[in-house]
Coordinates of N, CA and C and ligand atoms in Angstrom, one line a residue:
M1 N -86.0 -42.1 -93.5 CA -86.9 -42.8 -92.4 C -86.5 -44.5 -93.1
A2 N -86.6 -45.2 -92.4 CA -86.1 -46.6 -92.9 C -87.4 -47.5 -93.7
V3 N -86.6 -48.0 -94.6 CA -87.6 -48.7 -95.6 C -87.8 -50.2 -94.8
S4 N -88.9 -50.6 -94.6 CA -88.9 -52.1 -94.2 C -89.0 -53.1 -95.2
D5 N -89.0 -54.2 -94.7 CA -88.7 -55.5 -95.5 C -90.1 -55.6 -96.5
T6 N -91.4 -55.1 -96.1 CA -92.4 -55.3 -96.8 C -92.3 -54.0 -98.0
D7 N -91.9 -53.0 -97.3 CA -91.7 -51.8 -98.4 C -90.7 -51.9 -99.6
L8 N -89.8 -52.8 -98.9 CA -88.9 -52.9 -100.3 C -89.2 -53.8 -101.3
I9 N -90.3 -54.9 -101.2 CA -90.7 -55.6 -101.9 C -91.7 -54.8 -102.7
E10 N -92.4 -54.0 -102.2 CA -93.3 -53.0 -102.9 C -92.7 -52.0 -104.0
A11 N -91.2 -51.8 -103.5 CA -90.5 -50.9 -104.3 C -90.3 -51.8 -105.4
A12 N -89.8 -52.9 -105.4 CA -89.4 -53.7 -106.4 C -90.7 -53.8 -107.3
R13 N -92.1 -53.9 -106.8 CA -93.0 -54.1 -107.8 C -93.5 -52.7 -108.5
D14 N -93.2 -51.6 -107.7 CA -93.7 -50.3 -108.1 C -92.3 -50.3 -109.4
A15 N -91.3 -50.7 -109.3 CA -90.2 -50.3 -110.3 C -90.6 -50.9 -111.7
L16 N -91.5 -52.1 -111.4 CA -91.8 -52.4 -113.0 C -92.2 -51.6 -113.7
A17 N -93.2 -50.6 -113.3 CA -93.9 -49.8 -114.2 C -92.8 -49.2 -115.2
D18 N -91.6 -48.7 -114.8 CA -90.8 -48.1 -115.6 C -89.8 -49.0 -116.8
A19 N -90.3 -50.6 -116.7 CA -89.7 -51.5 -117.5 C -89.8 -51.2 -118.8
H20 N -88.6 -51.0 -119.7 CA -88.9 -51.1 -121.1 C -88.4 -52.7 -121.8
V21 N -89.6 -52.9 -122.1 CA -89.7 -54.7 -122.6 C -90.7 -54.8 -124.0
P22 N -90.4 -54.2 -124.8 CA -91.2 -54.3 -126.2 C -90.9 -55.8 -126.7
Y23 N -89.6 -56.3 -126.3 CA -89.5 -57.7 -127.1 C -90.0 -58.7 -126.0
S24 N -89.4 -58.8 -124.9 CA -90.2 -60.2 -124.0 C -91.5 -60.1 -123.5
E25 N -91.6 -58.7 -123.4 CA -93.1 -58.2 -122.5 C -93.0 -58.7 -121.2
Y26 N -91.8 -59.1 -120.6 CA -91.4 -59.5 -119.2 C -90.8 -58.6 -118.4
R27 N -91.6 -57.9 -117.6 CA -91.2 -56.9 -116.7 C -90.6 -57.4 -115.2
V28 N -89.5 -56.8 -115.1 CA -88.7 -57.3 -113.7 C -88.3 -55.9 -113.1
G29 N -88.6 -55.7 -111.8 CA -88.4 -54.8 -110.8 C -87.5 -55.2 -109.9
A30 N -86.5 -54.6 -109.4 CA -85.5 -54.9 -108.3 C -85.4 -53.7 -107.2
A31 N -85.3 -54.0 -106.0 CA -85.1 -52.9 -105.0 C -84.0 -53.4 -104.1
L32 N -82.9 -52.6 -104.0 CA -81.6 -53.1 -103.5 C -81.5 -52.0 -102.3
R33 N -81.3 -52.5 -101.0 CA -81.2 -51.6 -99.9 C -79.9 -51.7 -99.6
T34 N -79.4 -50.8 -99.3 CA -77.7 -50.5 -98.8 C -77.7 -50.8 -97.1
A35 N -76.6 -50.7 -96.6 CA -76.2 -51.1 -95.1 C -76.8 -49.7 -94.4
D36 N -76.6 -48.4 -95.1 CA -77.3 -47.3 -94.4 C -78.7 -47.1 -94.7
G37 N -79.6 -48.2 -95.4 CA -81.1 -47.9 -95.4 C -81.5 -47.2 -96.7
T38 N -80.5 -46.6 -97.6 CA -80.9 -46.2 -98.7 C -81.3 -47.5 -99.8
V39 N -82.4 -46.9 -100.5 CA -82.8 -47.8 -101.2 C -82.8 -47.2 -103.1
Y40 N -82.3 -48.2 -103.8 CA -82.2 -48.1 -105.2 C -82.9 -49.1 -105.9
T41 N -83.5 -48.6 -106.9 CA -84.4 -49.6 -107.7 C -84.0 -49.7 -109.1
G42 N -84.3 -50.3 -109.8 CA -84.1 -51.0 -111.2 C -85.1 -51.5 -111.8
C43 N -85.4 -51.5 -113.1 CA -86.2 -52.3 -114.1 C -85.3 -52.6 -115.2
N44 N -85.8 -53.6 -116.1 CA -85.1 -54.1 -117.0 C -85.4 -53.2 -118.3
I45 N -84.3 -53.1 -119.3 CA -84.4 -52.1 -120.2 C -83.9 -52.8 -121.3
E46 N -84.8 -53.0 -122.4 CA -84.4 -54.1 -123.5 C -83.7 -53.4 -124.6
N47 N -83.3 -54.0 -125.6 CA -82.7 -53.0 -126.8 C -83.0 -54.0 -127.9
A48 N -83.2 -53.3 -129.2 CA -83.3 -54.0 -130.4 C -82.1 -54.9 -130.7
N49 N -81.0 -54.7 -130.3 CA -79.8 -55.4 -130.0 C -79.9 -56.5 -128.8
Y50 N -80.7 -57.6 -128.8 CA -80.9 -57.9 -127.5 C -80.0 -58.3 -126.4
S51 N -78.7 -58.5 -126.9 CA -77.8 -58.7 -126.0 C -77.5 -57.3 -125.2
N52 N -77.8 -56.1 -125.5 CA -77.7 -55.0 -124.9 C -78.4 -55.0 -123.9
T53 N -79.5 -55.8 -123.5 CA -80.4 -55.6 -122.5 C -79.9 -55.6 -121.1
L54 N -80.4 -54.6 -120.6 CA -79.9 -54.3 -118.9 C -80.9 -55.1 -118.1
H55 N -80.7 -55.8 -117.0 CA -81.3 -56.4 -116.0 C -81.8 -55.3 -115.0
A56 N -83.1 -55.7 -114.6 CA -83.5 -54.7 -113.4 C -82.5 -54.7 -112.3
E57 N -81.7 -55.9 -111.9 CA -80.8 -56.1 -110.6 C -79.6 -55.1 -110.8
E58 N -79.0 -55.4 -112.2 CA -77.9 -54.7 -112.3 C -78.2 -53.4 -112.7
V59 N -79.1 -52.8 -113.0 CA -79.6 -51.2 -113.2 C -79.6 -51.0 -111.4
A60 N -80.2 -51.5 -110.8 CA -80.5 -51.0 -109.2 C -78.8 -50.8 -108.7
L61 N -78.0 -52.2 -109.0 CA -76.7 -52.2 -108.4 C -75.7 -51.0 -109.0
A62 N -75.9 -50.7 -110.2 CA -75.4 -49.8 -110.8 C -75.6 -48.3 -110.1
E63 N -76.8 -48.2 -109.9 CA -77.3 -46.7 -109.6 C -76.5 -46.7 -108.1
A64 N -76.5 -47.7 -107.0 CA -76.1 -47.8 -105.9 C -74.4 -47.5 -105.9
V65 N -73.9 -48.1 -106.7 CA -72.5 -48.3 -106.5 C -72.0 -46.6 -107.1
K66 N -72.8 -46.4 -108.0 CA -72.5 -45.1 -108.8 C -72.6 -43.9 -107.4
N67 N -73.4 -44.1 -106.6 CA -73.7 -43.3 -105.5 C -72.8 -43.6 -104.4
G68 N -72.0 -44.6 -104.6 CA -70.9 -44.5 -103.3 C -71.2 -45.8 -102.6
H69 N -72.3 -46.4 -102.7 CA -72.6 -47.6 -101.9 C -71.9 -48.7 -102.2
R70 N -71.7 -49.5 -101.1 CA -70.5 -50.8 -101.5 C -71.0 -51.9 -100.6
E71 N -72.0 -51.6 -99.5 CA -72.4 -52.6 -98.7 C -73.9 -52.6 -98.7
F72 N -74.4 -53.8 -98.9 CA -75.9 -54.0 -99.1 C -76.5 -54.9 -98.0
D73 N -77.7 -54.8 -98.0 CA -78.5 -55.5 -96.7 C -79.6 -56.3 -97.2
R74 N -80.1 -56.0 -98.3 CA -81.3 -56.9 -98.6 C -81.6 -56.5 -100.4
L75 N -82.1 -57.5 -101.0 CA -82.3 -57.4 -102.5 C -83.8 -57.7 -102.4
A76 N -84.7 -57.1 -103.1 CA -86.2 -57.8 -103.5 C -86.3 -57.6 -105.2
V77 N -86.8 -58.5 -105.6 CA -87.1 -58.9 -107.1 C -88.6 -59.1 -107.2
A78 N -89.2 -58.5 -108.3 CA -90.4 -58.5 -108.8 C -90.9 -58.8 -110.1
S79 N -91.6 -59.6 -110.7 CA -91.8 -59.9 -112.3 C -93.3 -59.3 -112.5
G80 N -93.6 -58.8 -113.8 CA -94.9 -58.7 -113.8 C -95.8 -59.6 -114.0
V81 N -95.4 -61.1 -114.0 CA -96.5 -62.0 -114.2 C -96.2 -62.8 -112.7
R82 N -95.7 -62.4 -111.6 CA -95.4 -62.6 -110.3 C -95.0 -64.2 -110.3
D83 N -94.4 -64.7 -111.1 CA -94.0 -66.2 -111.3 C -92.9 -66.6 -110.7
G84 N -92.3 -66.1 -109.4 CA -91.0 -66.5 -109.0 C -89.9 -66.3 -109.3
V85 N -89.7 -65.2 -110.1 CA -88.7 -64.8 -110.7 C -87.5 -64.8 -109.7
T86 N -86.1 -65.0 -110.0 CA -85.1 -64.9 -109.1 C -84.0 -64.1 -110.2
P87 N -83.1 -63.3 -109.6 CA -82.1 -63.0 -110.4 C -81.3 -64.0 -111.4
C88 N -81.0 -63.9 -112.4 CA -80.0 -64.7 -113.1 C -78.8 -64.9 -112.8
G89 N -78.0 -66.0 -113.3 CA -77.0 -66.4 -112.8 C -75.8 -64.9 -113.2
M90 N -75.9 -64.1 -114.2 CA -75.1 -63.0 -114.2 C -75.3 -62.1 -113.2
C91 N -76.7 -61.8 -112.8 CA -77.1 -60.6 -111.8 C -76.4 -61.1 -110.4
R92 N -76.4 -62.5 -110.1 CA -76.1 -63.0 -109.0 C -74.4 -63.0 -109.0
Q93 N -73.7 -63.2 -110.0 CA -72.3 -62.8 -109.9 C -72.1 -61.3 -109.6
S94 N -72.8 -60.4 -110.5 CA -72.7 -59.0 -110.1 C -72.9 -58.8 -108.9
L95 N -73.8 -58.9 -108.3 CA -74.3 -58.8 -106.9 C -73.0 -59.4 -106.0
A96 N -72.6 -60.4 -106.2 CA -71.2 -61.2 -105.4 C -70.3 -60.3 -105.3
E97 N -70.1 -59.2 -106.3 CA -69.0 -58.6 -106.5 C -68.8 -57.7 -105.1
F98 N -69.7 -57.2 -104.6 CA -70.2 -56.3 -103.3 C -70.8 -56.9 -102.2
A99 N -71.8 -58.0 -102.4 CA -72.7 -58.5 -101.3 C -71.9 -59.9 -100.8
D100 N -72.1 -60.0 -99.7 CA -71.8 -61.3 -98.8 C -72.5 -62.4 -99.0
D101 N -72.4 -63.7 -98.8 CA -72.9 -64.8 -99.2 C -74.4 -64.9 -98.4
D102 N -74.3 -63.8 -97.3 CA -75.6 -63.9 -96.5 C -76.5 -62.7 -97.0
L103 N -76.3 -62.3 -98.2 CA -77.3 -61.1 -98.6 C -78.6 -61.8 -98.5
P104 N -80.0 -61.4 -98.1 CA -81.0 -62.0 -98.4 C -81.6 -61.3 -99.6
V105 N -82.1 -62.3 -100.5 CA -82.8 -62.1 -101.7 C -84.1 -62.5 -101.6
V106 N -85.1 -61.6 -101.7 CA -86.4 -61.9 -101.6 C -87.2 -62.0 -103.1
C107 N -87.8 -62.7 -103.2 CA -88.6 -62.8 -104.6 C -90.1 -63.1 -104.7
D108 N -90.4 -62.1 -105.3 CA -92.1 -61.7 -105.3 C -92.8 -63.2 -105.8
E109 N -93.6 -63.9 -105.3 CA -94.1 -65.1 -105.9 C -95.7 -64.9 -106.3
G110 N -96.3 -63.6 -106.1 CA -97.6 -63.3 -106.4 C -98.6 -63.6 -105.3
D111 N -99.7 -63.2 -105.3 CA -100.7 -63.2 -104.0 C -100.1 -63.1 -102.9
G112 N -99.2 -61.7 -102.6 CA -98.5 -61.5 -101.6 C -97.6 -62.6 -100.9
E113 N -97.1 -63.6 -101.6 CA -96.5 -64.5 -101.2 C -94.9 -64.0 -101.5
T114 N -93.8 -64.3 -101.0 CA -92.3 -64.3 -101.3 C -91.5 -65.5 -100.8
S115 N -90.5 -65.7 -101.9 CA -89.9 -66.7 -101.4 C -88.2 -65.9 -100.8
E116 N -87.5 -66.4 -100.0 CA -86.4 -66.0 -99.3 C -85.3 -66.8 -100.0
Y117 N -84.2 -66.2 -100.1 CA -82.9 -66.9 -100.3 C -82.0 -66.2 -99.6
T118 N -80.8 -66.8 -99.8 CA -79.6 -65.9 -99.5 C -78.7 -66.1 -101.0
L119 N -77.9 -65.1 -101.1 CA -76.9 -65.0 -102.3 C -76.2 -66.1 -102.5
G120 N -75.7 -66.4 -101.3 CA -74.8 -67.9 -101.2 C -75.7 -69.2 -101.8
E121 N -76.9 -69.3 -101.3 CA -77.7 -70.3 -101.9 C -77.9 -70.1 -103.6
L122 N -78.1 -69.0 -103.9 CA -78.4 -68.8 -105.2 C -77.1 -68.9 -105.8
L123 N -75.9 -68.8 -105.5 CA -74.4 -68.7 -106.1 C -73.5 -69.0 -105.3
P124 N -73.3 -70.4 -104.8 CA -72.9 -71.0 -104.2 C -71.2 -70.7 -104.4
N125 N -71.1 -70.7 -105.9 CA -69.4 -70.6 -106.2 C -69.1 -69.3 -106.9
T126 N -68.6 -68.1 -106.4 CA -68.6 -66.9 -107.0 C -67.3 -67.0 -107.6
I127 N -67.1 -66.0 -108.5 CA -65.6 -65.7 -109.1 C -65.1 -64.5 -108.4
S128 N -64.2 -64.8 -107.4 CA -63.9 -63.1 -106.6 C -62.6 -62.7 -107.1
E129 N -62.2 -61.6 -106.3 CA -60.8 -61.1 -106.6 C -59.7 -62.3 -106.4
G130 N -60.2 -62.8 -105.1 CA -58.9 -64.1 -104.9 C -58.9 -65.3 -106.2
T131 N -60.0 -65.6 -106.6 CA -59.7 -66.2 -107.8 C -59.2 -65.9 -108.8
L132 N -58.7 -64.7 -108.9 CA -57.8 -64.3 -110.1 C -56.3 -64.0 -109.6
D133 N -55.9 -64.4 -108.2 CA -54.8 -64.0 -107.6 C -53.8 -65.1 -108.4
D134 N -53.6 -66.3 -108.8 CA -53.0 -67.0 -109.2 C -52.4 -66.5 -110.8
A135 N -53.5 -65.9 -111.2 CA -53.0 -65.2 -112.5 C -52.6 -63.9 -112.6
R136 N -52.1 -63.2 -111.5 CA -51.4 -62.0 -111.4 C -50.2 -62.4 -111.4
S137 N -49.4 -61.5 -111.9 CA -47.8 -61.4 -111.6 C -47.6 -60.7 -110.3
P138 N -46.6 -61.1 -109.4 CA -46.3 -60.5 -108.1 C -46.1 -59.2 -108.1
Ligands
LIG1 N1 -84.3 -60.2 -116.4 C1 -83.9 -59.2 -115.4 O1 -84.2 -58.2 -115.8 N2 -83.2 -59.9 -114.3 C2 -83.0 -61.2 -114.1 O2 -82.2 -61.4 -113.5 C3 -83.8 -62.3 -115.2 C4 -84.2 -61.6 -116.6 C5 -84.9 -59.6 -117.6 C6 -84.1 -59.4 -119.0 C7 -85.1 -59.5 -120.3 O3 -85.7 -58.2 -120.4 C8 -86.2 -60.3 -119.6 O4 -86.3 -60.2 -118.1 C9 -86.4 -61.5 -120.1 O5 -85.2 -62.7 -119.7
LIG2 ZN1 -79.9 -61.0 -114.5

Protein backbone atom coordinates (compact mmCIF):
# COMPACT_ATOMS: atom_id res chain seq x y z
CA MET A 1 0.00 0.00 0.00
CA ALA A 2 1.33 3.43 -0.92
CA VAL A 3 2.43 5.63 1.94
CA SER A 4 1.11 9.18 1.54
CA ASP A 5 3.14 12.27 2.43
CA THR A 6 0.96 12.69 5.52
CA ASP A 7 1.56 9.10 6.56
CA LEU A 8 5.29 9.60 6.08
CA ILE A 9 5.52 12.44 8.63
CA GLU A 10 3.34 10.35 10.94
CA ALA A 11 5.81 7.47 10.55
CA ALA A 12 8.63 9.84 11.55
CA ARG A 13 6.62 10.94 14.62
CA ASP A 14 5.94 7.30 15.52
CA ALA A 15 9.65 6.44 15.25
CA LEU A 16 10.37 8.86 18.12
CA ALA A 17 9.06 6.28 20.54
CA ASP A 18 12.07 4.02 19.97
CA ALA A 19 14.72 6.71 20.48
CA HIS A 20 17.41 5.92 23.07
CA VAL A 21 18.23 9.36 24.45
CA PRO A 22 19.33 9.18 28.10
CA TYR A 23 21.86 11.99 27.57
CA SER A 24 20.18 14.69 25.50
CA GLU A 25 16.56 13.58 26.04
CA TYR A 26 16.04 14.96 22.54
CA ARG A 27 14.15 12.43 20.47
CA VAL A 28 14.42 12.41 16.69
CA GLY A 29 12.48 10.21 14.28
CA ALA A 30 12.97 9.86 10.53
CA ALA A 31 11.02 8.13 7.78
CA LEU A 32 12.61 7.63 4.38
CA ARG A 33 10.50 6.61 1.39
CA THR A 34 12.26 4.78 -1.42
CA ALA A 35 11.56 5.09 -5.13
CA ASP A 36 9.37 1.97 -4.99
CA GLY A 37 7.38 3.34 -2.04
CA THR A 38 8.93 1.27 0.73
CA VAL A 39 9.39 3.22 3.98
CA TYR A 40 12.27 2.80 6.42
CA THR A 41 12.24 4.55 9.76
CA GLY A 42 14.97 5.42 12.22
CA CYS A 43 15.44 7.04 15.60
CA ASN A 44 18.47 8.46 17.35
CA ILE A 45 20.43 6.00 19.48
CA GLU A 46 22.76 7.68 21.95
CA ASN A 47 25.78 6.21 23.68
CA ALA A 48 27.70 6.92 26.88
CA ASN A 49 30.60 7.58 24.51
CA TYR A 50 28.75 10.54 23.02
CA SER A 51 30.39 10.45 19.59
CA ASN A 52 29.01 6.96 18.98
CA THR A 53 25.50 8.41 18.76
CA LEU A 54 23.53 7.33 15.71
CA HIS A 55 21.24 9.91 14.14
CA ALA A 56 17.69 9.02 13.18
CA GLU A 57 18.26 9.83 9.52
CA GLU A 58 21.39 7.70 9.24
CA VAL A 59 19.64 4.76 10.91
CA ALA A 60 16.79 4.99 8.39
CA LEU A 61 19.22 5.39 5.48
CA ALA A 62 21.39 2.48 6.59
CA GLU A 63 18.37 0.21 6.92
CA ALA A 64 17.16 1.16 3.44
CA VAL A 65 20.56 0.70 1.79
CA LYS A 66 21.09 -2.57 3.62
CA ASN A 67 17.84 -3.77 2.07
CA GLY A 68 19.00 -2.94 -1.44
CA HIS A 69 17.51 0.53 -1.98
CA ARG A 70 19.57 3.22 -3.69
CA GLU A 71 16.89 5.65 -4.88
CA PHE A 72 14.86 7.83 -2.58
CA ASP A 73 11.70 9.79 -2.98
CA ARG A 74 11.07 11.72 0.26
CA LEU A 75 12.37 12.09 3.83
CA ALA A 76 10.35 13.16 6.86
CA VAL A 77 11.93 14.17 10.18
CA ALA A 78 10.33 14.87 13.55
CA SER A 79 11.63 15.71 17.00
CA GLY A 80 10.08 15.14 20.38
CA VAL A 81 9.81 18.85 21.04
CA ARG A 82 8.42 19.65 17.60
CA ASP A 83 10.83 22.49 17.17
CA GLY A 84 11.55 22.51 13.48
CA VAL A 85 14.35 19.97 13.55
CA THR A 86 16.25 19.55 10.30
CA PRO A 87 18.86 16.91 9.44
CA CYS A 88 22.33 17.93 10.65
CA GLY A 89 25.16 18.52 8.22
CA MET A 90 26.49 15.01 8.57
CA CYS A 91 23.10 13.48 7.75
CA ARG A 92 22.66 15.83 4.79
CA GLN A 93 25.95 14.62 3.34
CA SER A 94 25.06 10.97 4.03
CA LEU A 95 21.75 11.40 2.20
CA ALA A 96 23.49 13.14 -0.70
CA GLU A 97 25.52 10.00 -1.33
CA PHE A 98 22.32 8.43 -2.73
CA ALA A 99 19.66 11.11 -3.14
CA ASP A 100 19.41 13.88 -5.72
CA ASP A 101 19.36 17.58 -4.89
CA ASP A 102 15.60 17.62 -5.39
CA LEU A 103 14.83 15.09 -2.64
CA PRO A 104 12.03 16.67 -0.58
CA VAL A 105 12.88 16.86 3.13
CA VAL A 106 9.84 17.60 5.27
CA CYS A 107 10.37 18.68 8.87
CA ASP A 108 7.82 18.65 11.66
CA GLU A 109 7.14 22.10 13.11
CA GLY A 110 4.51 20.99 15.65
CA ASP A 111 0.81 21.85 15.76
CA GLY A 112 0.36 19.92 12.52
CA GLU A 113 2.69 22.27 10.63
CA THR A 114 5.62 21.16 8.53
CA SER A 115 8.39 22.90 6.61
CA GLU A 116 9.57 21.47 3.33
CA TYR A 117 13.03 21.88 1.84
CA THR A 118 14.98 20.11 -0.85
CA LEU A 119 18.19 18.34 0.01
CA GLY A 120 19.98 20.73 -2.37
CA GLU A 121 18.70 23.72 -0.38
CA LEU A 122 19.90 22.18 2.85
CA LEU A 123 23.29 21.18 1.42
CA PRO A 124 24.15 23.06 -1.76
CA ASN A 125 27.73 21.81 -1.97
CA THR A 126 28.12 18.12 -1.42
CA ILE A 127 31.23 16.03 -1.52
CA SER A 128 30.54 13.54 -4.29
CA GLU A 129 32.39 10.80 -6.07
CA GLY A 130 33.36 13.38 -8.70
CA THR A 131 34.99 15.55 -6.03
CA LEU A 132 37.50 12.78 -5.47
CA ASP A 133 38.40 12.26 -9.15
CA ASP A 134 41.50 14.45 -9.15
CA ALA A 135 42.93 12.61 -6.17
CA ARG A 136 42.76 9.16 -7.71
CA SER A 137 45.48 7.75 -9.89
CA PRO A 138 44.39 6.97 -13.46
N1 LIG B 1 20.09 14.12 16.04
C1 LIG B 1 19.58 13.29 15.06
O1 LIG B 1 19.14 12.17 15.34
N2 LIG B 1 19.57 13.75 13.79
C2 LIG B 1 20.11 14.94 13.40
O2 LIG B 1 20.41 15.12 12.23
C3 LIG B 1 20.28 15.98 14.43
C4 LIG B 1 20.67 15.42 15.76
C5 LIG B 1 20.15 13.62 17.41
C6 LIG B 1 21.55 13.26 17.88
C7 LIG B 1 21.42 13.41 19.38
O3 LIG B 1 20.95 12.18 19.91
C8 LIG B 1 20.35 14.46 19.57
O4 LIG B 1 19.69 14.60 18.32
C9 LIG B 1 20.90 15.81 19.98
O5 LIG B 1 21.86 16.28 19.09
ZN1 LIG C 1 22.40 14.01 11.78
